[in-house]
XYZ file of C-alpha atoms in Angstrom:
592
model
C -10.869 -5.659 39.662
C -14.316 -4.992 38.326
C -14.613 -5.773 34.658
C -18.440 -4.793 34.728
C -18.034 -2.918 31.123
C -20.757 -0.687 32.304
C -18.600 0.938 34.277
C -15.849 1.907 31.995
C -16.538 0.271 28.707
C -13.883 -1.773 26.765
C -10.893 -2.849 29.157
C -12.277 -2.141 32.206
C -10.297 -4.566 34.164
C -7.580 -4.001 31.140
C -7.803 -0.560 31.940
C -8.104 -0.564 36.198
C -4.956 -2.937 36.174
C -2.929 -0.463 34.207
C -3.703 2.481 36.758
C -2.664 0.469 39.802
C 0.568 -0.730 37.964
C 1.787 2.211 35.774
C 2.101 4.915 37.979
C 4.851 3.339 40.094
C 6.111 1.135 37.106
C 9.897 1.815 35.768
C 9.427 4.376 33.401
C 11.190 3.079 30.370
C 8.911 0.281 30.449
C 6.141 2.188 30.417
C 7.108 4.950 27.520
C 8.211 1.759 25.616
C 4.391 0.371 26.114
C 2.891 3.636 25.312
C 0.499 2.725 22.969
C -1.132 -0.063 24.898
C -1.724 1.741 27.840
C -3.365 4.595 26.373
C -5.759 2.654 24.729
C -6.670 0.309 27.723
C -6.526 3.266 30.164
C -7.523 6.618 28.358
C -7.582 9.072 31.640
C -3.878 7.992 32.445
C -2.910 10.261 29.610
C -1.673 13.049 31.715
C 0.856 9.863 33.121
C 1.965 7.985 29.898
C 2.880 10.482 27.302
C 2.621 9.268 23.925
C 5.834 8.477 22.136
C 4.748 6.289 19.133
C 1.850 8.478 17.378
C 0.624 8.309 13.388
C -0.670 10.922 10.809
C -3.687 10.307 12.620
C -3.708 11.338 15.737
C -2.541 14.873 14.580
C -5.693 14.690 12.500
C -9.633 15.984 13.316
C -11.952 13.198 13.414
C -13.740 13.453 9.395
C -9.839 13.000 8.275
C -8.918 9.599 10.213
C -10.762 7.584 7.776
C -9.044 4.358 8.390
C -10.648 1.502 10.927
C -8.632 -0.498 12.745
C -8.758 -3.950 12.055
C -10.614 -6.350 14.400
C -7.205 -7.734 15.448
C -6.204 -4.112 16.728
C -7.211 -5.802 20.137
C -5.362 -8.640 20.122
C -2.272 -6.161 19.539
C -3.372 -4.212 22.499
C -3.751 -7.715 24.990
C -0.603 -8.688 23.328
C 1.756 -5.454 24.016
C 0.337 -5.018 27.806
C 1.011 -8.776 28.643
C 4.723 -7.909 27.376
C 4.539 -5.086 30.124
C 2.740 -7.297 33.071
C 5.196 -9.889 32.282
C 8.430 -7.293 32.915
C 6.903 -5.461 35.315
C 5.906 -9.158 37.585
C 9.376 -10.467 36.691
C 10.782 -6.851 38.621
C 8.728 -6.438 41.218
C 7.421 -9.826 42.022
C 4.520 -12.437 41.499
C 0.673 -11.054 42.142
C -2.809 -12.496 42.049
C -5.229 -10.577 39.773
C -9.121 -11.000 40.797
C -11.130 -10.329 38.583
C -15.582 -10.104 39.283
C -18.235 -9.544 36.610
C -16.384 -11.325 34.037
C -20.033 -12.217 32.341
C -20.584 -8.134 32.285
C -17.090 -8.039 30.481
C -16.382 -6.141 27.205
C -14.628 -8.812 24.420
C -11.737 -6.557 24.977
C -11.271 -8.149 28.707
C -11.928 -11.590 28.206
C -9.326 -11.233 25.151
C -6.941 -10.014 27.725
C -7.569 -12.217 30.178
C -7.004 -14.923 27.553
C -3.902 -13.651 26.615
C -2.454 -12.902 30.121
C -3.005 -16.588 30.884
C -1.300 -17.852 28.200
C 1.944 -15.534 27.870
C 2.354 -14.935 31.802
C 3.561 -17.984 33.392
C 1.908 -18.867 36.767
C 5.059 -18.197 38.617
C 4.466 -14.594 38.078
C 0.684 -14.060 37.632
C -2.164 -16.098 39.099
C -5.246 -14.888 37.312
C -8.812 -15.759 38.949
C -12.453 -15.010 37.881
C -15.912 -14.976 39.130
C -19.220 -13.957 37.889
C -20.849 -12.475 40.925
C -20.535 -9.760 42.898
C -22.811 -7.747 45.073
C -25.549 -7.164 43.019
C -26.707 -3.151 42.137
C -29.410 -1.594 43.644
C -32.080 -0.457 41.054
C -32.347 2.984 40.356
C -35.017 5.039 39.315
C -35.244 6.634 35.713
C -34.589 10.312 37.933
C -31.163 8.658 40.133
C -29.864 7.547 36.422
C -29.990 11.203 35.841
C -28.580 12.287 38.996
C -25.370 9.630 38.585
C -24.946 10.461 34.827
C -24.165 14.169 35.757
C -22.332 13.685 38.347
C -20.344 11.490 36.417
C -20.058 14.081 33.422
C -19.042 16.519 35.560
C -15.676 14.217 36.979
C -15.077 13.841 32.968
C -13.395 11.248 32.466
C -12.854 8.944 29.538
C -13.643 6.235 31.163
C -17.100 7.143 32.254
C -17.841 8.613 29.026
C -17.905 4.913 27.055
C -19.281 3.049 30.057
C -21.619 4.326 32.881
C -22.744 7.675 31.549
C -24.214 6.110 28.402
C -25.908 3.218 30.580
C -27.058 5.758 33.058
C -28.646 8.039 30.257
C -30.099 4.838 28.845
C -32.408 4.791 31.929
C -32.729 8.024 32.317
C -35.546 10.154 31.421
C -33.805 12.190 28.342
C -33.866 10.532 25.153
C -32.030 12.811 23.755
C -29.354 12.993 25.947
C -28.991 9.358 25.887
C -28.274 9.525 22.548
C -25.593 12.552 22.235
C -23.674 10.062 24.845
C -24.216 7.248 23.019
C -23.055 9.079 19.819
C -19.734 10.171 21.678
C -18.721 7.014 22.895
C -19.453 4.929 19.807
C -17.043 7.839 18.144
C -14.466 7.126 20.797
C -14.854 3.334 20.563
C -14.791 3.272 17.108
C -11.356 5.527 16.775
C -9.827 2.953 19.528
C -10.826 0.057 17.384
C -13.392 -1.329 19.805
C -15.707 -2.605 17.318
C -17.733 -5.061 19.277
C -18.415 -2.156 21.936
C -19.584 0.066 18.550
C -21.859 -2.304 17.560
C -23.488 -2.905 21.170
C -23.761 0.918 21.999
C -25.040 1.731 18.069
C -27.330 -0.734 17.880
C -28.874 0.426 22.101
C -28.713 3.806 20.617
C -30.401 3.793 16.936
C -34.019 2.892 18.180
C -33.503 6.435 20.533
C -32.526 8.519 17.772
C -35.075 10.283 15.114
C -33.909 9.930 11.706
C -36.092 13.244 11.189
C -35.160 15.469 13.518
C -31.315 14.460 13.912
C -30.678 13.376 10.787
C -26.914 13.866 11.135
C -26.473 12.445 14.676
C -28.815 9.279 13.187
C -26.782 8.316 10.418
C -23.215 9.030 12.474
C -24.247 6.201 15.132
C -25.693 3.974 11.634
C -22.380 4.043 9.695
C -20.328 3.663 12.717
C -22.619 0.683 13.951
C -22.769 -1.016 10.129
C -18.886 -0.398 10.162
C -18.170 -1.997 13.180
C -20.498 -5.014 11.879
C -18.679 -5.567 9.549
C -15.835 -5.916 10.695
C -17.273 -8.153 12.835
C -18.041 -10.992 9.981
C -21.301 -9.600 10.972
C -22.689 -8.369 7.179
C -26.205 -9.091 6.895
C -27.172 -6.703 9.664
C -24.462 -4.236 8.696
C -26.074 -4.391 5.186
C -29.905 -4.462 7.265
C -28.701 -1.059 8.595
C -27.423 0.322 5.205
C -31.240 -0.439 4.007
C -32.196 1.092 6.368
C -30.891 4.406 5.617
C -31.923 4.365 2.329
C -35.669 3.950 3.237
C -35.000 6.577 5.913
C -32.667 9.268 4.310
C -32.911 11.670 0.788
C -29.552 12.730 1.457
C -27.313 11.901 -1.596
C -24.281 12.249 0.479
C -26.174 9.302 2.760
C -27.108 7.348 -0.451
C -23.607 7.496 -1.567
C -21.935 6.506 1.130
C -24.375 3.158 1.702
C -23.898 2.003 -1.720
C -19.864 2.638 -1.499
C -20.169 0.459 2.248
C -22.734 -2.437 0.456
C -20.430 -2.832 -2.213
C -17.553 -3.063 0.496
C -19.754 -6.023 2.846
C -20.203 -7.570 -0.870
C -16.824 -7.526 -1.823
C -15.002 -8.448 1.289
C -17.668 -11.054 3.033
C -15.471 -12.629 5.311
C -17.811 -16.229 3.745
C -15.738 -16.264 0.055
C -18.288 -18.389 -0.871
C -21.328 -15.438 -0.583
C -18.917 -12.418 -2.086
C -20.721 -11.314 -4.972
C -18.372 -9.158 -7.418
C -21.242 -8.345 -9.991
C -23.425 -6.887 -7.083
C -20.270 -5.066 -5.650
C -19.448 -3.583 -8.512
C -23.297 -1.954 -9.126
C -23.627 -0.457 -5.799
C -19.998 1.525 -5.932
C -21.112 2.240 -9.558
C -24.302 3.789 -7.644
C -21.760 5.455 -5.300
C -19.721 6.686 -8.182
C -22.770 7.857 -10.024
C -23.620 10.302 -7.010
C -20.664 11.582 -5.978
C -20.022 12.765 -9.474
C -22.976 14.901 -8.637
C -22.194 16.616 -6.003
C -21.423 20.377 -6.237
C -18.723 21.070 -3.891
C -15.777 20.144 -5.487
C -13.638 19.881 -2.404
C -16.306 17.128 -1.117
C -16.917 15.544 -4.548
C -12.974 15.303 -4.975
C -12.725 13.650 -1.557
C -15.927 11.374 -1.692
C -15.680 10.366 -5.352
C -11.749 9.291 -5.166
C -12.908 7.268 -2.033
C -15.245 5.651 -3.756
C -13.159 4.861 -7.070
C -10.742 3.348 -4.809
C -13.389 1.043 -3.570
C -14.508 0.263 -6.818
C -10.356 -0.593 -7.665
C -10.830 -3.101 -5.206
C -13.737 -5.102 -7.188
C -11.732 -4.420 -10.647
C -8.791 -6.557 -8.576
C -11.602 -9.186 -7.008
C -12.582 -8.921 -11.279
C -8.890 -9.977 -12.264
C -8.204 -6.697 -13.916
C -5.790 -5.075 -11.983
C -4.769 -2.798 -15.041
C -8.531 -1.259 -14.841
C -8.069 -0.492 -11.187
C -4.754 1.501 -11.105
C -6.373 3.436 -13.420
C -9.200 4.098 -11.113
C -6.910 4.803 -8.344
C -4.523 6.968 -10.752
C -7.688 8.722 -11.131
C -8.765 9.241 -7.510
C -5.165 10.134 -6.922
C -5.263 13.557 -9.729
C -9.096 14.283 -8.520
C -7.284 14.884 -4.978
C -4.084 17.007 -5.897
C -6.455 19.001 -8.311
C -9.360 19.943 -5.889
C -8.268 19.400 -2.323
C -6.381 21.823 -0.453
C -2.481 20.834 0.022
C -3.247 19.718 3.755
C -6.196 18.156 3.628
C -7.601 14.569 3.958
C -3.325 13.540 3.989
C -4.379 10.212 4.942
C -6.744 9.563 2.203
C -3.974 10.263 -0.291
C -1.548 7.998 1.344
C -3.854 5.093 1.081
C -4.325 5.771 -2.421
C -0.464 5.904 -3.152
C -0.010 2.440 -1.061
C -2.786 1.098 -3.074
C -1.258 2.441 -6.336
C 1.609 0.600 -4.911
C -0.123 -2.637 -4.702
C -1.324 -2.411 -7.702
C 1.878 -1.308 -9.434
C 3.450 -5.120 -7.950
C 0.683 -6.715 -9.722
C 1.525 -5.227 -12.933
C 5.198 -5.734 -12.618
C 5.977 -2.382 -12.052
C 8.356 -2.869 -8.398
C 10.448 0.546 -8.722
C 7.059 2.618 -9.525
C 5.487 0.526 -6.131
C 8.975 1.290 -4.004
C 8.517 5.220 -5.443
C 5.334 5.500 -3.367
C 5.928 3.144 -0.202
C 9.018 5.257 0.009
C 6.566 8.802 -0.025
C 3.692 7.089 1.953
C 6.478 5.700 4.995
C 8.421 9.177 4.978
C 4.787 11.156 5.603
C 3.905 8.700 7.854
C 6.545 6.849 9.915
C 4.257 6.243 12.581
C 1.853 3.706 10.826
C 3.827 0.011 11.296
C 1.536 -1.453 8.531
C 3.199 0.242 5.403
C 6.388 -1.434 6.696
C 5.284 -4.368 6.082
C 3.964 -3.715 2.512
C 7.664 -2.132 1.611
C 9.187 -4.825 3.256
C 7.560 -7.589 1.006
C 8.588 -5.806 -1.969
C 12.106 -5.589 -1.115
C 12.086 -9.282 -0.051
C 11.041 -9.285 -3.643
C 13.333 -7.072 -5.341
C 16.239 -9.488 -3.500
C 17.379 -6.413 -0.725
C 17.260 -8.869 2.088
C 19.008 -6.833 4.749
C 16.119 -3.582 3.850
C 13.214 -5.903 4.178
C 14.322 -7.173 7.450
C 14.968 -3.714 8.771
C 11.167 -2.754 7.505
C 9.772 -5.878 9.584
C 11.835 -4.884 12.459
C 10.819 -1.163 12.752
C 6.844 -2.392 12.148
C 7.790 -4.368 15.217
C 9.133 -1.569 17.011
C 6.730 1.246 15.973
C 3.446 0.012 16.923
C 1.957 -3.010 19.485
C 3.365 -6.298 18.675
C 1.514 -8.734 15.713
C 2.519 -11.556 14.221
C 3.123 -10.339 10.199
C 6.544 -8.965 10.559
C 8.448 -12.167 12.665
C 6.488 -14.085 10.146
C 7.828 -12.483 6.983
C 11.439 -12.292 8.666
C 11.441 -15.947 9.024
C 10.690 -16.392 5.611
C 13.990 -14.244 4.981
C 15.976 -16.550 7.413
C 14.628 -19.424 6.226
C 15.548 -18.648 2.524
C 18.893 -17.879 3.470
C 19.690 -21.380 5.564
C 18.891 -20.060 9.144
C 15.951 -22.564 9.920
C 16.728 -22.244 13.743
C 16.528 -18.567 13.311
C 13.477 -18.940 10.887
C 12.038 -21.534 13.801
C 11.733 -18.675 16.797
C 10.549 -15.503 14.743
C 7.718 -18.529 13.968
C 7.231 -19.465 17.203
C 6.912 -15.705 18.153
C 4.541 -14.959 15.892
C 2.552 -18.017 17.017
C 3.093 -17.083 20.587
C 1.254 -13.885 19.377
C -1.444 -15.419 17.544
C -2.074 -19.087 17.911
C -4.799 -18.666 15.010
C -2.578 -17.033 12.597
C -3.270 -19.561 9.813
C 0.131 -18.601 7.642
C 2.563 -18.616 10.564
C 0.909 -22.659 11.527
C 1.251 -23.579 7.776
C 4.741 -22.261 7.444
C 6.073 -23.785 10.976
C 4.834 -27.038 10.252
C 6.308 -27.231 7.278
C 9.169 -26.057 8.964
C 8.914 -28.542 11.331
C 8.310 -31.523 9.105
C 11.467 -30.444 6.855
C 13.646 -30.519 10.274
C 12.078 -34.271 11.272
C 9.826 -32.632 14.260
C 6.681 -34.714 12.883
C 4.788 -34.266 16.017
C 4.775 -30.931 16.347
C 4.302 -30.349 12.674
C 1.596 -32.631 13.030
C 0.049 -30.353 15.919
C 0.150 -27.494 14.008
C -0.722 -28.440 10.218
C -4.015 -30.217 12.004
C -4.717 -26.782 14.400
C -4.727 -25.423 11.315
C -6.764 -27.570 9.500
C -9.578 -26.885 11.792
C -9.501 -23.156 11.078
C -9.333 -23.625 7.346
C -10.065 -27.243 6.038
C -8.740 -27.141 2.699
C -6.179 -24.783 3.076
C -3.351 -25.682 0.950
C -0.494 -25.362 2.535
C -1.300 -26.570 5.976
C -2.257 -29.799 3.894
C 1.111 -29.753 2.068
C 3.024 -30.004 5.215
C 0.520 -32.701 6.923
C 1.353 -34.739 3.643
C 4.938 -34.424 4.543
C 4.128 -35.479 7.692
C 2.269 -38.683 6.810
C 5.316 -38.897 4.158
C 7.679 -39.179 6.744
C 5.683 -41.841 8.878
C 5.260 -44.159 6.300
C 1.163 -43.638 5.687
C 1.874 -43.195 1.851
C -1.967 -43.118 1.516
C -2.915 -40.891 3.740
C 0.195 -38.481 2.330
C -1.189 -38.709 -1.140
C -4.231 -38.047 -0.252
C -3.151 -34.578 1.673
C -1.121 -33.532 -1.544
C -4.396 -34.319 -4.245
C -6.206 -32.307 -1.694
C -3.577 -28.896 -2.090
C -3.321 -29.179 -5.461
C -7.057 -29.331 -5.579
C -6.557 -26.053 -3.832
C -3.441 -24.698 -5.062
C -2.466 -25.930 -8.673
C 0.910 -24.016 -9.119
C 1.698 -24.736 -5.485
C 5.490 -26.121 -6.093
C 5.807 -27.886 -2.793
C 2.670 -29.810 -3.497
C 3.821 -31.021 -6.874
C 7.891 -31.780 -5.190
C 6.502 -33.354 -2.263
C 3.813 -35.914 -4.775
C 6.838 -36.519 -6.752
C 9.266 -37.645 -4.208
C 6.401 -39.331 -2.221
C 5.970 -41.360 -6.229
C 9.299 -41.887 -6.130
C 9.637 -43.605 -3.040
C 6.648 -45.902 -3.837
C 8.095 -47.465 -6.971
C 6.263 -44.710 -9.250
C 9.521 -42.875 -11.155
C 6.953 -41.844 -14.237
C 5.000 -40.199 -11.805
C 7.910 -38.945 -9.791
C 8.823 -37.272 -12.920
C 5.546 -35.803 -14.232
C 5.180 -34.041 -10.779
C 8.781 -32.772 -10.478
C 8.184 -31.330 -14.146
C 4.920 -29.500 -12.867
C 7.555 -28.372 -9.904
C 10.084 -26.674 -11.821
C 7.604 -24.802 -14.013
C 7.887 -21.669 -12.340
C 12.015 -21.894 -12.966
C 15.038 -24.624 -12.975
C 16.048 -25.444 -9.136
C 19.104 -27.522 -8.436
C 17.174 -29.542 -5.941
C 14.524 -30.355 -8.023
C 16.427 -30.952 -11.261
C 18.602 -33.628 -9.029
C 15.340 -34.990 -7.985
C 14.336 -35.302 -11.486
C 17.233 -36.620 -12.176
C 16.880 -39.603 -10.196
C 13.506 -40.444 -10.995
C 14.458 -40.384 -15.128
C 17.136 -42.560 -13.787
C 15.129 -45.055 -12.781
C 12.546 -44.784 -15.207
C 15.468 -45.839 -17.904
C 15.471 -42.426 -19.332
C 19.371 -41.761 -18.683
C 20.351 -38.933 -21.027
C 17.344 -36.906 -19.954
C 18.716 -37.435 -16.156
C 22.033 -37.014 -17.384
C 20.817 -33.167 -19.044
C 19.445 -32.717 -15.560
C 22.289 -33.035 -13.917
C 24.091 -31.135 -15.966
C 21.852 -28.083 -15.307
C 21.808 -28.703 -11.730
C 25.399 -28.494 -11.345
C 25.359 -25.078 -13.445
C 22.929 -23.785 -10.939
C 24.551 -24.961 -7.489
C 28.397 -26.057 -8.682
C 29.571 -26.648 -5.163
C 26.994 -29.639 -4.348
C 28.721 -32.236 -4.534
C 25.893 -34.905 -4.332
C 25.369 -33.446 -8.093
C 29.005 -33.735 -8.812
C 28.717 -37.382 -7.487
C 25.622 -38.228 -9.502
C 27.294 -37.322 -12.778
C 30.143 -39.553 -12.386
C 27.625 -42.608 -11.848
């Protein structure tokens, strides 16, 4: 395989691998993996029907306002390994060869990443080089010649690779950029950001500002977006500059000042978010849309940009403020849209209104609308998730797992909902259960922060230091202070006897974290076992805070105990026992 991404763009090789394979694959395997190889091989359409589809892809382009998140890929890789893997184990071990890796797309060496670490070698022997046969060069007038032959096979493929490189070098400006403006649209649909930025950033010094004012500021905001979403602000925010020196447009004006206060609000750097210079460029935003005439447009552009400015209220602390905002963007919608328009712009603002509405301690007014937004839109696997953590919440178990386990079965496979199941089976007693739906969504993401914080603690609490160990210090080097990856190394250290080094880790979370309980449990017992029962106690008191637990209280217990203070550990007890009246080390303890 060639993975040359001037040939075919993002997934190339992703994308050549699934045409040799799905054509005489098992069917059912390939309908179930529908998703992923549409996206990695657009022109095998006609062969893989698609069976899992959203709101959005019934939608015209100006209504599928949401971007894909820069993990979108990772889904993708993820998903089509799943389909190598049963395909290999059914039809037997192959080598994959793979040249021009250095020409690659991210998208392919994300794959290629991926493959190796979720296909054993006993089914798939992967191998890479960087050279082959070099191209001849062609003149400025053979470009030409190869980009319309290559329009005139149409296929997807050719569209985001060679026909934009070939125009490039060709000897029509414009026509170099009307295909770089179509395949930055296609990439940026597909979620492809790092080939958006590429292409939109080859194709904005061949575009004239003046006299394509419309095509120009398409291939900005779709380079900027992609940017950014790339932890790549300061040029997305260069480019967002730029339009205002370039553009009069107040629809233009708006739009950069909603998408500055965005990079502002949501630098991926917590340390350079600004909230007071977020909140005065969507005020800017706000202040134009209100102008504009058409109220069908204003309607649309003005609730998009109070929902932005919702999100800086939040960032603000004042989540009251921002359902109002959204409450407003919400009524400006049903009042001047038409019925079916923009349907995806008014879901996002009833799942926000939902977020907010959790904040505020309003859960049935947050299930009301996660109920509407899932029934217009079964399709999207993220809104699962959301509904799901609220009925963890509200204590219905059995319909939060069955929220994770359709997000799982909806779209390509991510780590969130096997992470927020184990959470379920873990509250319930099932720590082996808990354990694998961990490990899965580790298997899926080895970076995912949460899932290496939660296993280790995991881990530590069933006496597996080592790997606990492993995976609160993996963590540790993708976010020093988080903490509760520094919780559960504490526990480790605990365990091991390095009482200084453990104490250390817990001063460091609660640095971090002040109300984080298993900080202040895990300091108390570690006081407790060092000949500190004052301590012992003060922490276990700054545990329970939130709420009497049995375990703590009987912790508690034990350390008034042997700081002399028996009637207080006596009370403890007492209330321990009312909460959890079949332990019987409580039962035991009182009769002492």
């Amino acid at each position: 395989m060639d993975a040359d991404r001037r040939l075919r763009g993002p997934y190339t090789a992703g994308g050549a691998i699934a045409s040799a394979l799905a054509p005489t694959a098992r069917p059912e395997l390939v309908t179930r993996y529908d998703i992923e190889l549409r996206a990695m091989a657009p022109d095998l359409h006609g062969l893989v029907p698609a069976r899992r589809r959203s709101m959005a892809d019934h939608l015209p382009r100006a209504e599928r306002i949401l971007v894909h998140a820069p993990r979108r890929t990772l889904r993708l890789s993820n998903g089509f390994a799943e389909f190598l893997r049963e395909h290999l184990a059914e039809t037997g071990p192959r080598t994959l060869v793979v040249e021009n890796v250095h020409e690659a797309d991210p998208t392919d060496h994300e794959l290629l990443a991926v493959l190796r670490r979720r296909i054993g070698p006993e089914l798939l022997t992967v191998v890479t080089g960087e050279q082959t046969v070099p191209d001849e060069p062609l003149t400025p007038e053979e470009h030409d010649v190869r980009a319309d032959e290559l329009e005139r096979e149409g296929t997807i493929g050719a569209r985001i690779g060679a026909i934009p490189y070939h125009r490039e070098h060709g000897t029509d400006p414009h026509k170099a950029v009307e295909a770089f403006r179509s395949a930055v649209e296609w990439c940026l649909d597909a979620g492809f950001h790092d080939a958006v930025a590429e292409l939109g950033l080859r194709a904005l010094p061949l575009a004239d500002p003046a006299g394509e004012p419309e095509t120009w500021w398409r291939l900005l905001h779709s380079t900027a977006t992609a940017l950014g979403s790339l932890e790549r602000e300061d040029e997305a925010e260069a480019l967002f500059d730029l339009a205002r020196r370039e553009s009069v447009s107040p629809v233009t004006h708006a739009s950069a000042a909603y998408s500055t206060g965005m990079l502002r609000v949501r630098h991926h750097d917590p340390a350079r978010r600004d909230l007071n210079a977020a909140l005065a460029w969507v005020n800017q935003a706000i202040a134009i849309s209100t102008l504009l005439p058409d109220p069908r447009e204003r309607a649309f552009k003005l609730g998009f940009d109070l929902n932005g400015r919702a999100l800086v209220e939040v960032r603000r602390g004042d989540p009251a403020k921002a359902l109002e905002l959204v409450q407003e963007a919400v009524e400006l919608a049903e009042r001047d849209l038409r019925p079916d328009e923009h349907p995806i712009h008014r879901l996002v603002l009833r799942a926000n209104r939902a977020q907010l509405a959790v904040m505020l301690g309003r859960p049935e007014d947050a299930l009301e609308d996660l109920d509407a937004v899932i029934a217009a839109d079964p399709g999207y696997p993220d809104y699962y998730i959301d509904r799901g953590n609220l009925l963890h919440r509200l204590g219905k178990r059995d319909a939060a797992i069955a929220d994770y386990e359709t997000a799982m079965r909806v779209g390509p496979p991510f780590p969130e909902p096997y992470y927020n199941r184990a959470e379920i089976l873990f509250s319930i007693g099932d720590h082996r259960g808990a354990l694998v739906d961990l490990d899965h969504a580790l298997e899926l993401d080895p970076e995912f922060v949460d899932g290496l914080a939660n296993r280790a603690g995991l881990l530590a609490a069933l006496g597996e230091y080592d790997r606990a160990r492993a995976d609160a210090e993996a963590g540790l080097a993708l976010e020093p202070v988080n903490p509760y990856l520094l919780c559960a190394l504490g526990q480790v250290e605990m365990a091991e006897g390095r009482y200084k080094e453990a104490r250390t880790a817990f001063d460091q979370a609660l640095e971090g974290a002040p109300s984080l309980t298993a900080a202040w449990a895990s300091r108390g017992m570690l006081a407790f076992e060092t000949g500190d029962p004052e301590g012992a106690v003060t922490d276990f008191t700054r545990a329970l805070e939130p709420g009497a637990d049995p375990a703590l209280l009987f912790n508690r217990a034990m350390a008034l105990r042997a700081a002399g203070r028996g009637e207080e550990a006596t009370a403890d007890l007492t209330r321990a026992l009312e909460l959890a009246p079949d332990d019987d080390d409580i039962r035991r303890e009182l009769t002492v």
